[in-house]
PDB file of C-alpha atoms in Angstrom:
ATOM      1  CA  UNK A  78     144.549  83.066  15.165  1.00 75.00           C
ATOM      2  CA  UNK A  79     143.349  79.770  15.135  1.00 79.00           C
ATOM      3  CA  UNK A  80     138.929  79.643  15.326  1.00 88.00           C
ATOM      4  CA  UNK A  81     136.760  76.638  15.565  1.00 93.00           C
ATOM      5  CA  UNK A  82     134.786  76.324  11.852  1.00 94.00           C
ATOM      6  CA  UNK A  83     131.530  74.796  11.154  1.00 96.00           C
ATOM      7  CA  UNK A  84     129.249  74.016   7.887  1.00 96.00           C
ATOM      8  CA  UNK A  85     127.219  74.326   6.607  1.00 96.00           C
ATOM      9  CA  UNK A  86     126.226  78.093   8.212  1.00 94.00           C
ATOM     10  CA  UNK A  87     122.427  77.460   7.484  1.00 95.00           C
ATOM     11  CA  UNK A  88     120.540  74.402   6.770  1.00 97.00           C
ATOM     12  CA  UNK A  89     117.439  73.777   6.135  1.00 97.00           C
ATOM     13  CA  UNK A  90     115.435  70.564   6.059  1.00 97.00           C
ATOM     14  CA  UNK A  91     112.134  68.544   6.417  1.00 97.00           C
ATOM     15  CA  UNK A  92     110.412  66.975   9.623  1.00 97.00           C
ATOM     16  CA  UNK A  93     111.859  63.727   9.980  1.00 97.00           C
ATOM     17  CA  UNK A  94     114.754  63.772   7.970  1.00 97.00           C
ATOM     18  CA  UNK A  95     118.412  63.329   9.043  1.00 97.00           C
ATOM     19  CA  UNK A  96     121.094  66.171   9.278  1.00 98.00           C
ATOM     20  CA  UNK A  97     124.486  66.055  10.289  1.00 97.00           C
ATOM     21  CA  UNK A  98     126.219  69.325  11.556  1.00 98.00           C
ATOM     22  CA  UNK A  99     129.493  69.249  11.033  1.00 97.00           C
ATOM     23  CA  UNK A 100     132.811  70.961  13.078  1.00 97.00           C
ATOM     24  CA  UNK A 101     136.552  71.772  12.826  1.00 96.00           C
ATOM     25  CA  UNK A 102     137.758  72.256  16.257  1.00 94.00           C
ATOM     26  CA  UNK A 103     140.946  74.161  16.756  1.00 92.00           C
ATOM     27  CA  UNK A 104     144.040  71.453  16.242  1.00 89.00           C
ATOM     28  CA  UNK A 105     145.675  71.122  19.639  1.00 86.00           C
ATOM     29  CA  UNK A 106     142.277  71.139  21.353  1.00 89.00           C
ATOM     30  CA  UNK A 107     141.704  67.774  23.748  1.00 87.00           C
ATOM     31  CA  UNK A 108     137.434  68.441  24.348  1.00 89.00           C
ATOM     32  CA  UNK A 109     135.002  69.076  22.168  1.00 92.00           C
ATOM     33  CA  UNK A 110     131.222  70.418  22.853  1.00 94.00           C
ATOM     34  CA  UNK A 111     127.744  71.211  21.052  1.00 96.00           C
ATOM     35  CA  UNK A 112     125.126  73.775  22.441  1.00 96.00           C
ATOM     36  CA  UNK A 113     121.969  75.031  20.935  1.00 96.00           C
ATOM     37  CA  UNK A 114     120.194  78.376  20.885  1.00 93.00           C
ATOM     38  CA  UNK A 115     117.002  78.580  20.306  1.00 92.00           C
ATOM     39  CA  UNK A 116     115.991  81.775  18.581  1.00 87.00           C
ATOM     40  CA  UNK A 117     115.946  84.195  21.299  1.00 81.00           C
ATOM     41  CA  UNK A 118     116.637  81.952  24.353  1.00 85.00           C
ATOM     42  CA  UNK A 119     119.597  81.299  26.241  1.00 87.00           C
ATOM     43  CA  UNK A 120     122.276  78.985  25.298  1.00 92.00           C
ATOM     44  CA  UNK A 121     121.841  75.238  26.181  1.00 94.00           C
ATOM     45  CA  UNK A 122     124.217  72.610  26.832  1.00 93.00           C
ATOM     46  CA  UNK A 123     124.457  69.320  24.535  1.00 96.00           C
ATOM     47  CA  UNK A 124     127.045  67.118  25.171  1.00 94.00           C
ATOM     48  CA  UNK A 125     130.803  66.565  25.683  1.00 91.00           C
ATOM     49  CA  UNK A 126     133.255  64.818  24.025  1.00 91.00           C
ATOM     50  CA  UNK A 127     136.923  64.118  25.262  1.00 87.00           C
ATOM     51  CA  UNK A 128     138.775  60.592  24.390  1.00 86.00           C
ATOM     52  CA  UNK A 129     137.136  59.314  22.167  1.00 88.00           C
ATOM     53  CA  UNK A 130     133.649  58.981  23.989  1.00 90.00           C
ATOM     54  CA  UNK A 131     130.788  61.085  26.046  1.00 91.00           C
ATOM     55  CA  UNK A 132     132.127  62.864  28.631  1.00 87.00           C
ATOM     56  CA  UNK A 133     128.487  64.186  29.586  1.00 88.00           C
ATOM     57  CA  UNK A 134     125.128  65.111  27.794  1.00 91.00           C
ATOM     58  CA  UNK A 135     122.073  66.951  28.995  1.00 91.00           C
ATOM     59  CA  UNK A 136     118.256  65.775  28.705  1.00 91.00           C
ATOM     60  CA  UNK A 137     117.968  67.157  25.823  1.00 92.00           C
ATOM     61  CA  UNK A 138     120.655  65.244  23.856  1.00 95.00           C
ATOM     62  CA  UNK A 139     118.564  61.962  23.649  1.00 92.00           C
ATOM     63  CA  UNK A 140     118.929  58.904  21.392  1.00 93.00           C
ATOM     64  CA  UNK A 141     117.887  60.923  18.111  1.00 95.00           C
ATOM     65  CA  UNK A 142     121.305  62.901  18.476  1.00 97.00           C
ATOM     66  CA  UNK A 143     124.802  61.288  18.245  1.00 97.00           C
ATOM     67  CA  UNK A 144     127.833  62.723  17.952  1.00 96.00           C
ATOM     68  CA  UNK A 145     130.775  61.304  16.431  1.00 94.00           C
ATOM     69  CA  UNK A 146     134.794  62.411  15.876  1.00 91.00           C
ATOM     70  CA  UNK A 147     135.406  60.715  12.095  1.00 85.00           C
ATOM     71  CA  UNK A 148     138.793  61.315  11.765  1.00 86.00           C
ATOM     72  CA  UNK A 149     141.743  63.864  13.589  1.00 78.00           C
ATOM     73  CA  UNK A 150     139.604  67.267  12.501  1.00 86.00           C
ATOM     74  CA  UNK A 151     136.169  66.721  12.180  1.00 93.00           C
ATOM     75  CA  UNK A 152     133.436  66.685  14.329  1.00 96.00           C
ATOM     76  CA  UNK A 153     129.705  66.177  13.840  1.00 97.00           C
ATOM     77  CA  UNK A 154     126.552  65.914  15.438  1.00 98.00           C
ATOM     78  CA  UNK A 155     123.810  63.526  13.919  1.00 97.00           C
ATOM     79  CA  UNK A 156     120.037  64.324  14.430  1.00 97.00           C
ATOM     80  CA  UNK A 157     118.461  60.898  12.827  1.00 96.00           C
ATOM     81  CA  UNK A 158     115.052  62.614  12.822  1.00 94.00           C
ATOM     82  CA  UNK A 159     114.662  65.890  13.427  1.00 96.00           C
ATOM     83  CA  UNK A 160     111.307  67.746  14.600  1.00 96.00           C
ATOM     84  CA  UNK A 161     109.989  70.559  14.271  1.00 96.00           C
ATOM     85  CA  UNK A 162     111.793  71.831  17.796  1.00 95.00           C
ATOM     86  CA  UNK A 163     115.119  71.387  17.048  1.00 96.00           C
ATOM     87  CA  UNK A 164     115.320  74.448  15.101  1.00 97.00           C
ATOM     88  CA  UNK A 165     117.852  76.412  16.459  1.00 96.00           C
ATOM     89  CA  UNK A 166     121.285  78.061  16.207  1.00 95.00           C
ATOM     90  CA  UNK A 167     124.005  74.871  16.790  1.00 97.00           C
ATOM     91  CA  UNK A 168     127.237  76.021  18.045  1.00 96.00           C
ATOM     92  CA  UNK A 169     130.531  73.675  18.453  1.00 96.00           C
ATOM     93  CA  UNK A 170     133.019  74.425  20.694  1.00 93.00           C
ATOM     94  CA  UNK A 171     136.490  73.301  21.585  1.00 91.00           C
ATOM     95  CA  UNK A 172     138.662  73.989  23.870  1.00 87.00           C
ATOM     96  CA  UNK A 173     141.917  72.853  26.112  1.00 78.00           C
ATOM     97  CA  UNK A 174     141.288  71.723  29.828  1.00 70.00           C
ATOM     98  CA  UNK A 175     144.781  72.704  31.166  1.00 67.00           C
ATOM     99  CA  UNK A 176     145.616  72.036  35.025  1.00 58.00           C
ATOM    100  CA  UNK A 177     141.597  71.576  34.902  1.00 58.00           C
ATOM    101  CA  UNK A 178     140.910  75.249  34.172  1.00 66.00           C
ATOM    102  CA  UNK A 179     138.851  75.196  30.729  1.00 73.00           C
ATOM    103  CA  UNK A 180     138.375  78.467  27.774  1.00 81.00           C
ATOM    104  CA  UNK A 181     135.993  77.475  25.430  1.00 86.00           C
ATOM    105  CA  UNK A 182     135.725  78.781  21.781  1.00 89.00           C
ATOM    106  CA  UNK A 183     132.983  78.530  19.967  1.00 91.00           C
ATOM    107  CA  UNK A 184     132.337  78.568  16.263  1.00 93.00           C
ATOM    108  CA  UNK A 185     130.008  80.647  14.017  1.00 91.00           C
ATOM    109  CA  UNK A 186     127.427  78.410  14.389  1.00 94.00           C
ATOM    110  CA  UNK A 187     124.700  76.303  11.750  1.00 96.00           C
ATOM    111  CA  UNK A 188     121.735  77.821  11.892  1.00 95.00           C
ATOM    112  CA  UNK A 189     119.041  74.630  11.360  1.00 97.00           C
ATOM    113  CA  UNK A 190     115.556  75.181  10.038  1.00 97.00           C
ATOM    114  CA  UNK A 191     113.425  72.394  10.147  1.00 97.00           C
ATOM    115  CA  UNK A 192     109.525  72.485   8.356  1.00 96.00           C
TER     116      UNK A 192
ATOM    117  CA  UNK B 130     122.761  72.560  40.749  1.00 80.00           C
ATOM    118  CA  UNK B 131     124.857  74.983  38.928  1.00 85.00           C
ATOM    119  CA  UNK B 132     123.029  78.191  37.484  1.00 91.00           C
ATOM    120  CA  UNK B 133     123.853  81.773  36.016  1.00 95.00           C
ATOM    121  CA  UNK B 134     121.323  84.843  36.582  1.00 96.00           C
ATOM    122  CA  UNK B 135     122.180  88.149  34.895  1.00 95.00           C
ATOM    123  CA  UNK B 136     120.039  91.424  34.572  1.00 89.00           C
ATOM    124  CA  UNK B 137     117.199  91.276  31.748  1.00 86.00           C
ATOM    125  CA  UNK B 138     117.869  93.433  29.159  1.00 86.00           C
ATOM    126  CA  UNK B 139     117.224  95.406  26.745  1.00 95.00           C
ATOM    127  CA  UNK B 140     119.364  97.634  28.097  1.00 96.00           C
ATOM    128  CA  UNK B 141     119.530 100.966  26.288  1.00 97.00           C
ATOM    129  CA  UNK B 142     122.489 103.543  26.566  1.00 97.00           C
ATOM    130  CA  UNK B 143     123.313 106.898  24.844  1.00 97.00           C
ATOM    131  CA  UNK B 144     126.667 106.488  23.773  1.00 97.00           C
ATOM    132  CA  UNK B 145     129.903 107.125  25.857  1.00 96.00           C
ATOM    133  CA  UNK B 146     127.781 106.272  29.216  1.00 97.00           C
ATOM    134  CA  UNK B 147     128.530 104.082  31.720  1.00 97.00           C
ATOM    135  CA  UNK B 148     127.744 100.298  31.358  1.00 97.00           C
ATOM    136  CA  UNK B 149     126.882  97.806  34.179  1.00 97.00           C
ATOM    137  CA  UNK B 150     125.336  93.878  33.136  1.00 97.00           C
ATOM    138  CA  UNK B 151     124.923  92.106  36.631  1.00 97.00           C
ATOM    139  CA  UNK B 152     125.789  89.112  36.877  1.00 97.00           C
ATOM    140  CA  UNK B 153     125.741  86.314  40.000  1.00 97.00           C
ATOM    141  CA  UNK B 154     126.259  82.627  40.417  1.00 96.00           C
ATOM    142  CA  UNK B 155     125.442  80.035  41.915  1.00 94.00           C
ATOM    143  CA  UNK B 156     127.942  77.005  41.599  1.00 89.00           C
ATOM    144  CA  UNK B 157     129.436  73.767  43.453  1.00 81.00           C
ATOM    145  CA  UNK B 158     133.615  74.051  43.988  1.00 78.00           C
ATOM    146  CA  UNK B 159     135.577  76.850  41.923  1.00 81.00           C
ATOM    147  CA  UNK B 160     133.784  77.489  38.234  1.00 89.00           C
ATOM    148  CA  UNK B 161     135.859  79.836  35.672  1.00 91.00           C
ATOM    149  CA  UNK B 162     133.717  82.621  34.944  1.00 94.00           C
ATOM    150  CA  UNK B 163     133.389  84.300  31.311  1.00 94.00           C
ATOM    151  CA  UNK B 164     131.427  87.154  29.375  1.00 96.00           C
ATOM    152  CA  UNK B 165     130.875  86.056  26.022  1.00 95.00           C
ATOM    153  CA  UNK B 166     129.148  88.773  23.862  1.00 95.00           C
ATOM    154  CA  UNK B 167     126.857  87.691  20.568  1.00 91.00           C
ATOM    155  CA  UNK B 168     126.687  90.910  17.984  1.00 91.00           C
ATOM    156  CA  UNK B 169     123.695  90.100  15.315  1.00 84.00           C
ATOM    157  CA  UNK B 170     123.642  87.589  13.581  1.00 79.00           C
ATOM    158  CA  UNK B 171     127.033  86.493  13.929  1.00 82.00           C
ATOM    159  CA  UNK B 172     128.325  83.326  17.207  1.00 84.00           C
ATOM    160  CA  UNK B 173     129.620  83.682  20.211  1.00 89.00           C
ATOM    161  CA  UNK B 174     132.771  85.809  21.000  1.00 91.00           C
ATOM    162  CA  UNK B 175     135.000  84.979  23.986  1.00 91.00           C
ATOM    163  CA  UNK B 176     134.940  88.584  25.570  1.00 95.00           C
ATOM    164  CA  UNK B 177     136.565  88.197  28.924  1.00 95.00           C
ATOM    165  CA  UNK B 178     137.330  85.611  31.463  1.00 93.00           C
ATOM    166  CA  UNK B 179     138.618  85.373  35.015  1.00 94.00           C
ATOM    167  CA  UNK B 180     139.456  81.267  36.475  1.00 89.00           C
ATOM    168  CA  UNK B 181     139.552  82.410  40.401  1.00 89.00           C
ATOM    169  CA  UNK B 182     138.248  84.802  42.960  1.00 92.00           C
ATOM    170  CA  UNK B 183     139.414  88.601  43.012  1.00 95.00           C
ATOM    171  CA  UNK B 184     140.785  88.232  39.178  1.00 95.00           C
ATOM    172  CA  UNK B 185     139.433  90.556  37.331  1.00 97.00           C
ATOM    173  CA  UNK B 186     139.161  90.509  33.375  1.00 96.00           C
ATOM    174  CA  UNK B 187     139.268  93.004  30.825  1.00 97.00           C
ATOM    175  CA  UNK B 188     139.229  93.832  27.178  1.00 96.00           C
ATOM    176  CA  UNK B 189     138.208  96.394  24.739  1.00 95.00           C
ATOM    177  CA  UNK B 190     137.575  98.462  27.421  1.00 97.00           C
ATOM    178  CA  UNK B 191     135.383  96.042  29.066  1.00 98.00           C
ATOM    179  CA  UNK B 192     136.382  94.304  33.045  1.00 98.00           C
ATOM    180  CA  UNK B 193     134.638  91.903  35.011  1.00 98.00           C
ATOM    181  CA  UNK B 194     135.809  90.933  38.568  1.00 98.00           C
ATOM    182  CA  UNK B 195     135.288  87.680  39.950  1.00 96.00           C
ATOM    183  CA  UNK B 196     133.987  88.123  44.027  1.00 96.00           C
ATOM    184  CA  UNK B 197     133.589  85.181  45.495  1.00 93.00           C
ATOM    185  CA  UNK B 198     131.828  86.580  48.848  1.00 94.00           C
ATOM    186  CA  UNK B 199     129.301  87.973  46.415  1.00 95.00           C
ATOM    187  CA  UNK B 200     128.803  85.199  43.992  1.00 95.00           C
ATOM    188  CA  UNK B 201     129.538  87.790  41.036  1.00 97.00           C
ATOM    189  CA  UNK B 202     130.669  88.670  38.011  1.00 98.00           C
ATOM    190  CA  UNK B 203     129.432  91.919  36.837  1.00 98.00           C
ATOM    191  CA  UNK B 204     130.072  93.498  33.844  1.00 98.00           C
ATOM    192  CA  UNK B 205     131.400  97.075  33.399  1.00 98.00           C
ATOM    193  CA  UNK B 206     132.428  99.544  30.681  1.00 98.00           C
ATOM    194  CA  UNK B 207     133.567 103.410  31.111  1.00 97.00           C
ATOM    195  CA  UNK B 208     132.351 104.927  28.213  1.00 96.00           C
ATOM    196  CA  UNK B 209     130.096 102.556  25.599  1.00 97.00           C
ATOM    197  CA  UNK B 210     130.082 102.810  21.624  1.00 97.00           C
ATOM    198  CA  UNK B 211     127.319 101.880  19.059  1.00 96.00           C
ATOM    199  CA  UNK B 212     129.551  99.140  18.070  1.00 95.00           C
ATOM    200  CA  UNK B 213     129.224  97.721  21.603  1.00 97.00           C
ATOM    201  CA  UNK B 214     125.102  97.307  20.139  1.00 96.00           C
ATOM    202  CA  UNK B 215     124.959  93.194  20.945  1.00 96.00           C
ATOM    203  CA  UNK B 216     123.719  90.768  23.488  1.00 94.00           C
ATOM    204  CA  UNK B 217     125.873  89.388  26.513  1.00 96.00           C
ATOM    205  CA  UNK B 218     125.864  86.241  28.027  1.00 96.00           C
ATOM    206  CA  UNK B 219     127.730  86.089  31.440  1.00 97.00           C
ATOM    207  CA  UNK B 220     128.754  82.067  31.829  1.00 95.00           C
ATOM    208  CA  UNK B 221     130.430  79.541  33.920  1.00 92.00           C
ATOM    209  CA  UNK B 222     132.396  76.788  33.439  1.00 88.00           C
ATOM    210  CA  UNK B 223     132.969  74.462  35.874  1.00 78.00           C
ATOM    211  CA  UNK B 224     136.470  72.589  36.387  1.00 68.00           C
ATOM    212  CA  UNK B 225     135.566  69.547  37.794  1.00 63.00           C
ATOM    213  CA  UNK B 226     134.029  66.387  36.612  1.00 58.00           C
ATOM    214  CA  UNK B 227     133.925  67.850  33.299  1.00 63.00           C
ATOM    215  CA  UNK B 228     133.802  71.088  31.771  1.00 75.00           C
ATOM    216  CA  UNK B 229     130.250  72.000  30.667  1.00 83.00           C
ATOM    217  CA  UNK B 230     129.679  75.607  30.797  1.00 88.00           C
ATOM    218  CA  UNK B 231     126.208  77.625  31.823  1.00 91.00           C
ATOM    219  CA  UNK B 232     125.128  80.478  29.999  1.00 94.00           C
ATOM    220  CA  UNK B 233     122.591  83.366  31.563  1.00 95.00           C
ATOM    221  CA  UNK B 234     120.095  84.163  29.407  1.00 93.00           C
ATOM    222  CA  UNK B 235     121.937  87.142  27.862  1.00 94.00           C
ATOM    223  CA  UNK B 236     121.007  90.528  28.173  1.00 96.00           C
ATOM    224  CA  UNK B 237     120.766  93.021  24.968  1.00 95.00           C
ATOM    225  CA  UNK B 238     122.263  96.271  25.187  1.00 97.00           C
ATOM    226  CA  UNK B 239     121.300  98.963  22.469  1.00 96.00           C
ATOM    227  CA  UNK B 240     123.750 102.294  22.644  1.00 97.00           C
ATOM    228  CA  UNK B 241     122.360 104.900  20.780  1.00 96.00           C
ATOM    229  CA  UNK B 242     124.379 107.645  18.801  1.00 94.00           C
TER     230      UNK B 242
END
C-alpha cells in the first residue's frame, strides 16, 4: 500500500540554524500539507500546498518557514532559523481532494530538536 | 471558526470492556469527519472516516457515526485489547475552500491486561 515517507525521522540542531524537512507524498496525490505536534499537545495546522503554490497557512507558518515542491516527489519545508519553540513532531501529509471530499495520510513524522 | 472538542483522557480500561471517546464539532458547511489514532512513538494512523451525516465508520472493531443533529462523532469499541493502548485524535476536514483538517486534542486510552 502506498504511505507518505519523510526524513530524516529525528533531527536535531542549534538555535538559529536552518533545517529542511523533507517529504515523499504518495504519487497520484494532487495536495500536499505540514502539521506540527508539539510534545504532548494537539496537532496544529501549517500550510497547504496544491498547484504549485499556497493554498492556505496558519499564524504560525510565518516568513521563517517556506515550503517548496523541488521536483515530481519531493516535498520540503524550510525553517531559515529555527528557535528554540519549534521543537516538535513535523508530520507531512498528502492526500486526493476527489468531488471535494478529502482523506489525508500522514507520514511517520521528523521529530526536530532544536538547543 | 471551525473547532474539534473530544473527552480528556487518560482513559483507562481493563481489557475486553467497552470503549466510548466523545467527540463533537463545531464546523461551517459539511466537514468529513475522521479518528486518527497515534500508538507511541510512532505518526498518525488513518483509523476511520465518515464524509456525510448518518455514515458511520468502522474498522478493527472500532465505528464512529457521523450525527449531524448532534454535532458528533463519537468513538466506540465492543470489547478493547492492550494493543488498542494509544492516543486518539477525533478530526475534521473541511471540503470547501481548501482542505485543512482540525485535530482535538487527543485523548489517551490505557487498557490494562
Amino acid at each position: 500500500e502506498p504511505e507518505v515517507t519523510q526524513t530524516p525521522s529525528h533531527q536535531v540542531t542549534q538555535m538559529g540554524q536552518e533545517v529542511i524537512l523533507r517529504c515523499v507524498p504518495i504519487s497520484n496525490h494532487l495536495y500536499f500539507y505540514w502539521y506540527r505536534q508539539i510534545l504532548g499537545q494537539k496537532v496544529e495546522f501549517l500550510v497547504s500546498f496544491y498547484n504549485n503554490e499556497i493554498s492556505e497557512k496558519s499564524e504560525i507558518f510565518d516568513d521563517q518557514f517556506s515550503v517548496e515542491r523541488p521536483d515530481g516527489s519531493n516535498f520540503t519545508l524550510k525553517i531559515r532559523s529555527t528557535k528554540l519553540e519549534d521543537s516538535a513532531m513535523y508530520f507531512c501529509a498528502s492526500g486526493v481532494g476527489v468531488a471535494g471530499v478529502e482523506t489525508q495520510y500522514f507520514g511517520p513524522g521528523t521529530r526536530l530538536l532544536v538547543l | 471558526g471551525n473547532s474539534v472538542t473530544q473527552m480528556e483522557g487518560p482513559v483507562t480500561l481493563s481489557e475486553e470492556a467497552f470503549l466510548t471517546i466523545n467527540c463533537t464539532y463545531t464546523a461551517t458547511g459539511y466537514p468529513s469527519l475522521f479518528w486518527y489514532v497515534q500508538y507511541p512513538g510512532e505518526g498518525l494512523q488513518l483509523l476511520l472516516k465518515a464524509t456525510k451525516a448518518d455514515d458511520k465508520g468502522s474498522n478493527k472493531g472500532f465505528e464512529a457515526t457521523y450525527r449531524k443533529e448532534t454535532t458528533s462523532f463519537h468513538l466506540e469499541k465492543g470489547s478493547v485489547q492492550v494493543s488498542d493502548s494509544a492516543v486518539y485524535f477525533c478530526a475534521l476536514t473541511r471540503n470547501t475552500g481548501g482542505f485543512k483538517t482540525i485535530f482535538g486534542a487527543g485523548t489517551r486510552l490505557f487498557v490494562k491486561a
